[in-house]
mmCIF file of C-alpha atoms in Angstrom:
data_model
loop_
_atom_site.group_PDB
_atom_site.id
_atom_site.type_symbol
_atom_site.label_atom_id
_atom_site.label_comp_id
_atom_site.label_asym_id
_atom_site.label_seq_id
_atom_site.Cartn_x
_atom_site.Cartn_y
_atom_site.Cartn_z
ATOM 1 C CA MET A 20 46.997 10.804 69.025
ATOM 2 C CA THR A 21 45.437 10.543 65.825
ATOM 3 C CA GLU A 22 44.305 6.929 64.260
ATOM 4 C CA ARG A 23 47.112 6.079 62.890
ATOM 5 C CA ASP A 24 49.932 6.964 65.763
ATOM 6 C CA ARG A 25 47.904 3.702 67.284
ATOM 7 C CA LEU A 26 49.760 0.584 66.869
ATOM 8 C CA ASP A 27 47.170 -1.962 64.784
ATOM 9 C CA PHE A 28 45.416 -4.862 66.165
ATOM 10 C CA GLY A 29 47.971 -7.963 65.979
ATOM 11 C CA GLY A 30 51.174 -8.355 65.660
ATOM 12 C CA LEU A 31 54.121 -10.219 67.819
ATOM 13 C CA TRP A 32 54.463 -8.196 70.953
ATOM 14 C CA ASN A 33 51.482 -7.294 71.438
ATOM 15 C CA GLY A 34 50.240 -11.335 70.932
ATOM 16 C CA LEU A 35 53.211 -12.187 73.315
ATOM 17 C CA SER A 36 52.016 -9.244 76.187
ATOM 18 C CA TYR A 37 48.480 -10.933 76.556
ATOM 19 C CA ILE A 38 49.598 -14.180 76.248
ATOM 20 C CA VAL A 39 52.652 -13.299 79.399
ATOM 21 C CA LEU A 40 50.050 -11.499 81.593
ATOM 22 C CA GLY A 41 47.056 -14.391 80.891
ATOM 23 C CA LEU A 42 49.813 -16.860 81.874
ATOM 24 C CA VAL A 43 50.695 -14.605 85.223
ATOM 25 C CA ALA A 44 47.333 -13.938 86.055
ATOM 26 C CA LEU A 45 46.748 -16.985 86.164
ATOM 27 C CA ALA A 46 49.702 -18.577 88.223
ATOM 28 C CA VAL A 47 48.096 -15.719 90.832
ATOM 29 C CA PHE A 48 44.790 -16.710 90.499
ATOM 30 C CA VAL A 49 45.437 -20.882 90.862
ATOM 31 C CA PHE A 50 47.867 -20.547 93.525
ATOM 32 C CA TYR A 51 46.365 -16.989 95.776
ATOM 33 C CA GLY A 52 45.004 -18.797 97.829
ATOM 34 C CA ASP A 53 42.864 -22.208 99.024
ATOM 35 C CA PRO A 54 40.123 -22.156 96.965
ATOM 36 C CA VAL A 55 40.762 -21.865 92.991
ATOM 37 C CA ASP A 56 39.139 -18.695 91.605
ATOM 38 C CA THR A 57 37.231 -20.111 88.603
ATOM 39 C CA GLY A 58 36.467 -16.620 87.486
ATOM 40 C CA GLY A 59 39.602 -15.766 87.093
ATOM 41 C CA VAL A 60 41.049 -18.632 85.804
ATOM 42 C CA ILE A 61 38.139 -18.237 83.282
ATOM 43 C CA ALA A 62 38.591 -14.910 82.381
ATOM 44 C CA SER A 63 42.962 -15.741 82.577
ATOM 45 C CA ILE A 64 42.083 -18.235 80.045
ATOM 46 C CA ALA A 65 40.084 -15.557 77.269
ATOM 47 C CA LEU A 66 43.542 -12.751 77.097
ATOM 48 C CA VAL A 67 45.742 -15.997 76.947
ATOM 49 C CA GLY A 68 42.759 -16.769 73.520
ATOM 50 C CA ILE A 69 42.945 -12.795 73.157
ATOM 51 C CA GLY A 70 46.637 -13.376 72.664
ATOM 52 C CA VAL A 71 46.858 -15.954 70.047
ATOM 53 C CA ALA A 72 44.208 -13.723 68.077
ATOM 54 C CA ALA A 73 46.326 -11.173 68.082
ATOM 55 C CA VAL A 74 48.925 -12.713 66.959
ATOM 56 C CA LEU A 75 47.481 -14.202 64.589
ATOM 57 C CA ALA A 76 44.525 -12.211 63.341
ATOM 58 C CA GLN A 77 46.494 -10.365 60.461
ATOM 59 C CA LYS A 78 47.623 -13.377 58.463
ATOM 60 C CA LEU A 79 43.635 -14.640 59.351
ATOM 61 C CA SER A 80 42.351 -11.893 57.857
ATOM 62 C CA PRO A 81 43.354 -8.650 56.284
ATOM 63 C CA LEU A 82 39.665 -6.665 58.051
ATOM 64 C CA PHE A 83 41.643 -7.264 61.180
ATOM 65 C CA ALA A 84 43.936 -4.684 60.545
ATOM 66 C CA GLU A 85 41.838 -1.646 60.079
ATOM 67 C CA LEU A 86 39.484 -1.650 63.147
ATOM 68 C CA ASN A 87 38.806 1.450 64.425
ATOM 69 C CA ARG A 88 38.826 2.741 68.132
ATOM 70 C CA TYR A 89 35.319 2.475 68.617
ATOM 71 C CA TRP A 90 35.082 -1.370 67.418
ATOM 72 C CA THR A 91 38.580 -2.035 69.516
ATOM 73 C CA GLY A 92 36.883 0.061 72.428
ATOM 74 C CA LEU A 93 33.620 -2.034 72.206
ATOM 75 C CA PHE A 94 35.252 -5.507 72.934
ATOM 76 C CA TRP A 95 37.683 -4.537 75.174
ATOM 77 C CA ALA A 96 34.386 -3.356 77.294
ATOM 78 C CA LEU A 97 32.220 -6.176 76.731
ATOM 79 C CA CYS A 98 35.564 -8.954 77.183
ATOM 80 C CA GLY A 99 35.299 -7.094 80.716
ATOM 81 C CA LEU A 100 31.167 -6.975 81.095
ATOM 82 C CA GLY A 101 31.805 -10.742 80.484
ATOM 83 C CA ILE A 102 34.538 -12.058 82.997
ATOM 84 C CA LEU A 103 32.359 -9.134 85.074
ATOM 85 C CA GLY A 104 29.611 -11.579 84.635
ATOM 86 C CA LEU A 105 31.946 -14.947 84.962
ATOM 87 C CA GLY A 106 33.566 -13.943 88.130
ATOM 88 C CA LEU A 107 30.282 -12.818 89.619
ATOM 89 C CA LEU A 108 28.433 -16.208 88.959
ATOM 90 C CA SER A 109 30.790 -19.234 89.266
ATOM 91 C CA SER A 110 33.725 -17.598 92.137
ATOM 92 C CA THR A 111 33.681 -17.441 95.768
ATOM 93 C CA LYS A 112 36.205 -14.873 95.595
ATOM 94 C CA ARG A 113 34.191 -12.697 93.623
ATOM 95 C CA ALA A 114 36.707 -9.139 94.241
ATOM 96 C CA SER A 115 39.195 -10.419 92.740
ATOM 97 C CA SER A 116 37.173 -11.153 89.176
ATOM 98 C CA GLY A 117 35.273 -8.253 89.583
ATOM 99 C CA VAL A 118 37.882 -5.838 89.675
ATOM 100 C CA LEU A 119 39.925 -7.605 86.488
ATOM 101 C CA GLY A 120 36.637 -7.338 85.292
ATOM 102 C CA VAL A 121 36.145 -3.333 85.603
ATOM 103 C CA LEU A 122 39.603 -2.848 84.890
ATOM 104 C CA PHE A 123 38.734 -4.182 81.419
ATOM 105 C CA VAL A 124 35.432 -1.996 80.823
ATOM 106 C CA ILE A 125 37.487 1.017 81.942
ATOM 107 C CA TYR A 126 40.221 0.215 79.553
ATOM 108 C CA GLY A 127 37.433 -0.113 76.882
ATOM 109 C CA VAL A 128 36.209 3.357 77.613
ATOM 110 C CA LEU A 129 39.080 4.778 77.609
ATOM 111 C CA ILE A 130 39.898 3.065 74.441
ATOM 112 C CA ALA A 131 37.197 4.007 72.546
ATOM 113 C CA PHE A 132 37.280 7.856 73.153
ATOM 114 C CA ASP A 133 40.884 7.791 72.500
ATOM 115 C CA ARG A 134 42.333 7.917 76.309
#
């Protein structure tokens, strides 16, 4: 897959998929157990924010339309590390936030290596 085959960051459907995924994750983290998983809730809100940013990115600045795969992968890896750190520090259920953070880091690394 070349750089041209990959979709540009942003767009309506790309952003809506992040928003829907974030809202579903938020519902799972809130209603999953007796204590609310605050790390998961923060990660879900961040995912909804990423979706809103993806919808508005090309309208705000044309610089976001030309990000290469290294910057995009770094962004996702840093989001994963942030989610992992927040989940481990603020949550009583660290496993779900830890898994979500690790998955974001893996996703970012795979994007950076064009896989």
